[in-house]
Amino acid sequence: MTELWLVLLSMSLIAICGAFVAVEFALLTVNRTMVEKKAQSGDKVASGILLALKSLSTQLSGVQLGITITNLLVGFLAEPAIARLIAPQLTLLGCNEVTARGIAVVIGITLATMVTMIYGELVPKYIAIIKPMEVARRLQAPMRVFTYLALPLIKVLNGAANFILRSRGVQPQEELAVARSADELLSLVRRSADKGTLAQSTAQMLERSLTFRELTAVDVMTPRVHMHMLSEDASINDLLKLSSKTGHSRFPVYAKSHDDVVGIVRIKYALRVPIAKRSSATVKEIMAEANFVPSTIELSSLIEVLREKNR
């Protein structure tokens, strides 16, 4: 009868271990932005989750302490109890006492380990990954209470771990990094598009925006042979005709050859020229000075340059 009670107690400990595992994965996967919004709207449970997230390193240390304690207790209670329940049955099957005890111990260890692994770790982990917010709401309060009660021991363990990290040149952090790099966001956009949760057109727009920082002027330049250019001696009417033909509103202006760009002419300045003078006035009279930049300049810097020069 005592062995049965020990097995039942062990099952309870496995359930507690599962709770520790579940809250660990819930805190790691829960959407912090959503938690912050709920907390700001007055949700007290969400405020509790946010407190746990702000002391995540301490909470996870408490989780690991809880998992370790429960696993040790399960091993201490369940394995010998199961062995004592099985050994007499093996003796009845013809095994001698020593052999029966050895086989029973192996079976006890195997059963206790399998049950702990399945119900104390794997199942809770999957539930927390699937429903992190629900799990966090249910378990954040008891987790924070346990961490508070075990705080002295946790501080000692954290201090030792942090000392080792610093000695290796790693700076410990209390909170999980919330900000994501452009590469991480790009990967997220592509996965979302592949899974169909993000429209392809939207994904392409976001991808172009995120890869914008990697582009330089040479990536967006129009080859010279494809450019529509005007000689500095061309008339305003020539400019208007070229604009009507191409749909463009600005053109490079060259002097002796296409390699000798001397300015940029814009259609809006041409329209200010009186109609009577458009056949005689040249684009040289209304062109602006050309702005030259290296082909390796980043697009973000190029935009700033063009903005300053009002190009």
C-alpha positions as CSV (number, residue, x, y, z in Angstrom):
1,M,0.0,0.0,0.0
2,T,2.9,2.4,0.8
3,E,4.3,1.8,-2.6
4,L,1.0,2.8,-4.3
5,W,1.0,6.0,-2.3
6,L,4.5,6.7,-3.4
7,V,3.6,6.1,-7.0
8,L,0.6,8.5,-6.7
9,L,2.9,11.1,-5.1
10,S,5.4,10.7,-7.9
11,M,2.6,11.2,-10.5
12,S,1.8,14.5,-8.7
13,L,5.4,15.5,-8.8
14,I,5.5,14.7,-12.5
15,A,2.5,17.0,-13.0
16,I,4.3,19.8,-11.1
17,C,7.4,19.2,-13.2
18,G,5.2,19.5,-16.3
19,A,3.9,22.9,-15.0
20,F,7.4,24.2,-14.7
21,V,8.3,23.0,-18.2
22,A,5.1,24.6,-19.6
23,V,5.6,28.0,-18.0
24,E,9.2,28.0,-19.2
25,F,8.3,27.6,-22.9
26,A,5.2,29.8,-22.5
27,L,7.4,32.7,-21.2
28,L,9.9,32.1,-24.0
29,T,7.3,32.0,-26.8
30,V,4.5,34.4,-25.7
31,N,4.0,37.5,-27.8
32,R,5.4,40.3,-25.5
33,T,3.8,43.0,-27.6
34,M,0.3,41.4,-27.0
35,V,1.1,41.0,-23.3
36,E,2.1,44.7,-23.0
37,K,-1.1,45.8,-24.8
38,K,-3.3,43.7,-22.4
39,A,-1.4,45.0,-19.4
40,Q,-1.8,48.6,-20.5
41,S,-5.6,48.0,-20.9
42,G,-5.8,47.0,-17.2
43,D,-5.5,43.2,-17.5
44,K,-3.9,42.3,-14.1
45,V,-3.0,38.7,-15.2
46,A,-1.2,40.2,-18.2
47,S,0.6,42.6,-15.9
48,G,1.8,39.5,-13.9
49,I,3.1,37.9,-17.1
50,L,4.9,41.2,-18.0
51,L,6.6,41.2,-14.6
52,A,7.8,37.6,-15.2
53,L,9.1,38.6,-18.6
54,K,11.0,41.6,-17.1
55,S,12.8,39.2,-14.8
56,L,13.0,36.3,-17.3
57,S,16.4,35.1,-16.3
58,T,15.4,34.8,-12.7
59,Q,12.1,33.1,-13.6
60,L,13.9,30.6,-15.8
61,S,16.4,29.9,-13.0
62,G,13.4,29.2,-10.8
63,V,11.9,26.9,-13.5
64,Q,15.2,24.9,-13.7
65,L,15.4,24.7,-10.0
66,G,11.8,23.4,-9.8
67,I,12.4,20.9,-12.6
68,T,15.5,19.6,-11.0
69,I,13.9,19.2,-7.6
70,T,10.8,17.4,-8.9
71,N,12.9,15.1,-11.1
72,L,15.1,14.1,-8.2
73,L,12.1,13.4,-6.0
74,V,10.5,11.3,-8.7
75,G,13.7,9.3,-9.1
76,F,14.0,8.9,-5.3
77,L,10.3,7.9,-4.8
78,A,8.9,6.3,-7.9
79,E,11.7,4.1,-9.1
80,P,12.2,2.1,-5.8
81,A,8.4,2.0,-5.3
82,I,7.8,0.6,-8.8
83,A,10.6,-1.9,-8.3
84,R,9.1,-3.1,-5.0
85,L,5.8,-3.6,-6.7
86,I,7.2,-5.6,-9.6
87,A,9.8,-7.7,-7.8
88,P,7.3,-10.1,-6.1
89,Q,5.6,-10.7,-9.4
90,L,8.9,-11.6,-11.1
91,T,9.6,-14.0,-8.2
92,L,6.3,-15.7,-8.9
93,L,7.4,-16.2,-12.5
94,G,10.4,-18.2,-11.3
95,C,13.1,-15.5,-11.0
96,N,15.3,-15.8,-7.9
97,E,15.2,-12.9,-5.5
98,V,18.4,-11.1,-6.6
99,T,17.5,-11.4,-10.3
100,A,14.0,-10.3,-9.7
101,R,15.2,-7.2,-7.8
102,G,17.6,-6.3,-10.5
103,I,15.1,-6.6,-13.3
104,A,12.5,-4.7,-11.2
105,V,14.9,-1.8,-10.7
106,V,15.6,-1.6,-14.4
107,I,11.9,-1.6,-15.2
108,G,11.2,1.0,-12.4
109,I,13.9,3.3,-13.8
110,T,12.6,2.9,-17.4
111,L,8.9,3.5,-16.5
112,A,9.6,6.5,-14.3
113,T,11.9,8.0,-16.9
114,M,9.4,7.5,-19.7
115,V,6.5,8.8,-17.8
116,T,8.5,11.8,-16.7
117,M,9.8,12.5,-20.2
118,I,6.3,12.3,-21.8
119,Y,4.0,13.8,-19.2
120,G,6.5,16.0,-17.4
121,E,8.3,17.5,-20.4
122,L,7.2,16.7,-23.9
123,V,3.4,17.1,-23.6
124,P,3.7,20.3,-21.5
125,K,6.2,21.8,-23.9
126,Y,4.0,21.2,-26.9
127,I,1.0,22.7,-25.2
128,A,3.0,25.8,-24.2
129,I,4.3,26.3,-27.7
130,I,0.8,25.9,-29.2
131,K,-1.0,28.1,-26.6
132,P,1.7,30.3,-24.9
133,M,-0.7,33.0,-23.8
134,E,-3.2,30.7,-22.2
135,V,-0.4,28.7,-20.4
136,A,1.3,31.9,-19.2
137,R,-2.0,33.3,-17.8
138,R,-2.7,30.1,-15.8
139,L,0.8,29.5,-14.5
140,Q,2.5,32.9,-14.1
141,A,1.2,33.6,-10.6
142,P,2.3,30.2,-9.0
143,M,5.6,30.5,-10.9
144,R,6.4,34.0,-9.5
145,V,5.4,32.8,-6.0
146,F,7.8,29.9,-6.2
147,T,10.6,32.1,-7.6
148,Y,10.1,34.6,-4.8
149,L,10.3,31.8,-2.1
150,A,13.3,30.3,-3.7
151,L,15.0,33.6,-4.5
152,P,17.9,33.3,-2.1
153,L,19.0,30.0,-3.6
154,I,18.3,31.3,-7.1
155,K,20.5,34.4,-6.5
156,V,23.4,32.1,-5.5
157,L,23.0,29.9,-8.5
158,N,22.5,32.9,-10.9
159,G,25.5,34.6,-9.4
160,A,27.7,31.5,-10.1
161,A,26.4,31.2,-13.6
162,N,26.9,34.9,-14.3
163,F,30.4,34.8,-13.0
164,I,31.2,32.0,-15.4
165,L,29.6,33.9,-18.3
166,R,31.5,37.1,-17.6
167,S,34.8,35.2,-17.3
168,R,34.1,34.0,-20.9
169,G,33.3,37.5,-22.1
170,V,29.5,37.1,-22.2
171,Q,27.4,39.8,-20.6
172,P,24.3,38.2,-18.8
173,Q,20.9,39.7,-19.5
174,E,17.8,39.6,-17.4
175,E,15.3,40.1,-20.3
176,L,14.9,38.4,-23.6
177,A,15.8,40.7,-26.5
178,V,12.6,42.1,-28.0
179,A,14.0,43.9,-31.0
180,R,14.6,41.9,-34.1
181,S,17.3,42.5,-36.7
182,A,16.4,43.2,-40.4
183,D,17.7,39.7,-41.3
184,E,15.4,38.1,-38.8
185,L,12.4,40.1,-40.0
186,L,13.3,39.2,-43.6
187,S,13.3,35.5,-42.7
188,L,10.0,35.9,-40.9
189,V,8.4,37.6,-44.0
190,R,9.6,34.8,-46.3
191,R,8.3,32.0,-44.0
192,S,5.0,33.8,-43.7
193,A,4.7,34.1,-47.5
194,D,5.6,30.5,-48.0
195,K,2.9,29.4,-45.5
196,G,0.3,31.6,-47.1
197,T,-0.3,33.8,-44.0
198,L,1.1,36.9,-45.9
199,A,0.1,38.0,-49.4
200,Q,2.9,37.6,-51.9
201,S,2.6,41.2,-53.0
202,T,2.9,42.4,-49.4
203,A,5.8,40.0,-48.8
204,Q,7.6,41.4,-51.9
205,M,7.1,45.0,-50.8
206,L,8.4,44.2,-47.2
207,E,11.3,42.2,-48.6
208,R,12.4,45.1,-50.8
209,S,12.1,47.5,-47.9
210,L,14.2,45.3,-45.7
211,T,16.9,44.7,-48.3
212,F,17.0,48.4,-49.2
213,R,19.8,49.0,-46.7
214,E,22.0,46.5,-48.6
215,L,21.7,48.3,-52.0
216,T,24.1,50.8,-53.4
217,A,23.7,53.4,-56.3
218,V,25.1,50.9,-58.8
219,D,22.1,48.6,-58.1
220,V,19.5,51.2,-59.2
221,M,21.4,53.0,-61.9
222,T,20.1,53.1,-65.5
223,P,22.7,52.0,-68.0
224,R,23.9,54.9,-70.0
225,V,22.9,53.3,-73.3
226,H,19.3,53.1,-72.1
227,M,19.1,56.7,-70.9
228,H,17.2,59.5,-72.7
229,M,19.5,62.5,-72.8
230,L,19.5,66.0,-74.3
231,S,22.2,68.1,-75.7
232,E,22.7,71.4,-73.9
233,D,21.9,73.1,-77.2
234,A,18.5,71.3,-77.5
235,S,15.5,73.6,-77.4
236,I,12.7,73.7,-74.9
237,N,10.4,72.2,-77.5
238,D,12.8,69.3,-77.9
239,L,12.6,68.7,-74.2
240,L,8.8,68.8,-74.2
241,K,8.6,66.4,-77.1
242,L,11.0,63.9,-75.4
243,S,9.0,64.2,-72.2
244,S,5.8,63.5,-74.0
245,K,7.4,60.5,-75.8
246,T,9.0,58.9,-72.8
247,G,6.8,60.0,-69.9
248,H,9.8,61.2,-68.0
249,S,10.0,64.6,-66.2
250,R,13.7,65.0,-66.0
251,F,16.7,64.3,-68.2
252,P,20.5,64.4,-68.1
253,V,22.0,67.2,-70.2
254,Y,25.4,66.6,-72.0
255,A,27.8,69.0,-73.7
256,K,30.2,67.3,-76.2
257,S,29.2,63.7,-75.7
258,H,27.0,61.4,-73.6
259,D,30.0,60.9,-71.3
260,D,30.1,64.7,-70.6
261,V,27.0,65.2,-68.5
262,V,26.8,68.8,-67.4
263,G,23.4,69.1,-65.8
264,I,19.8,67.9,-65.2
265,V,16.8,69.6,-66.8
266,R,13.3,69.2,-65.4
267,I,10.0,69.6,-67.3
268,K,8.5,71.9,-64.7
269,Y,11.1,74.5,-65.4
270,A,10.4,74.2,-69.2
271,L,6.7,74.9,-68.7
272,R,7.6,78.2,-67.1
273,V,9.2,79.4,-70.4
274,P,6.8,81.4,-72.5
275,I,5.5,79.5,-75.5
276,A,6.9,82.0,-78.0
277,K,10.4,81.4,-76.7
278,R,10.4,77.6,-76.4
279,S,11.8,77.0,-79.9
280,S,14.7,79.4,-79.4
281,A,15.5,78.9,-75.7
282,T,17.8,76.0,-74.9
283,V,17.8,73.5,-72.0
284,K,21.2,74.9,-70.9
285,E,19.4,78.0,-69.8
286,I,17.1,76.2,-67.4
287,M,19.1,73.1,-66.4
288,A,20.4,72.6,-62.8
289,E,23.9,71.5,-61.9
290,A,24.4,67.8,-62.0
291,N,25.2,66.1,-58.8
292,F,27.9,63.4,-59.0
293,V,28.2,60.6,-56.4
294,P,30.3,57.4,-56.3
295,S,28.6,54.2,-57.5
296,T,29.3,52.5,-54.2
297,I,27.2,55.0,-52.1
298,E,24.4,53.4,-50.1
299,L,20.9,54.1,-51.3
300,S,19.9,55.6,-47.9
301,S,22.8,58.1,-48.1
302,L,22.1,58.8,-51.8
303,I,18.5,59.7,-51.0
304,E,19.7,62.2,-48.4
305,V,22.1,63.7,-50.9
306,L,19.4,64.1,-53.5
307,R,17.0,65.5,-51.0
308,E,19.5,68.1,-49.9
309,K,20.2,69.0,-53.5
310,N,16.4,68.9,-54.3
311,R,16.9,66.5,-57.2
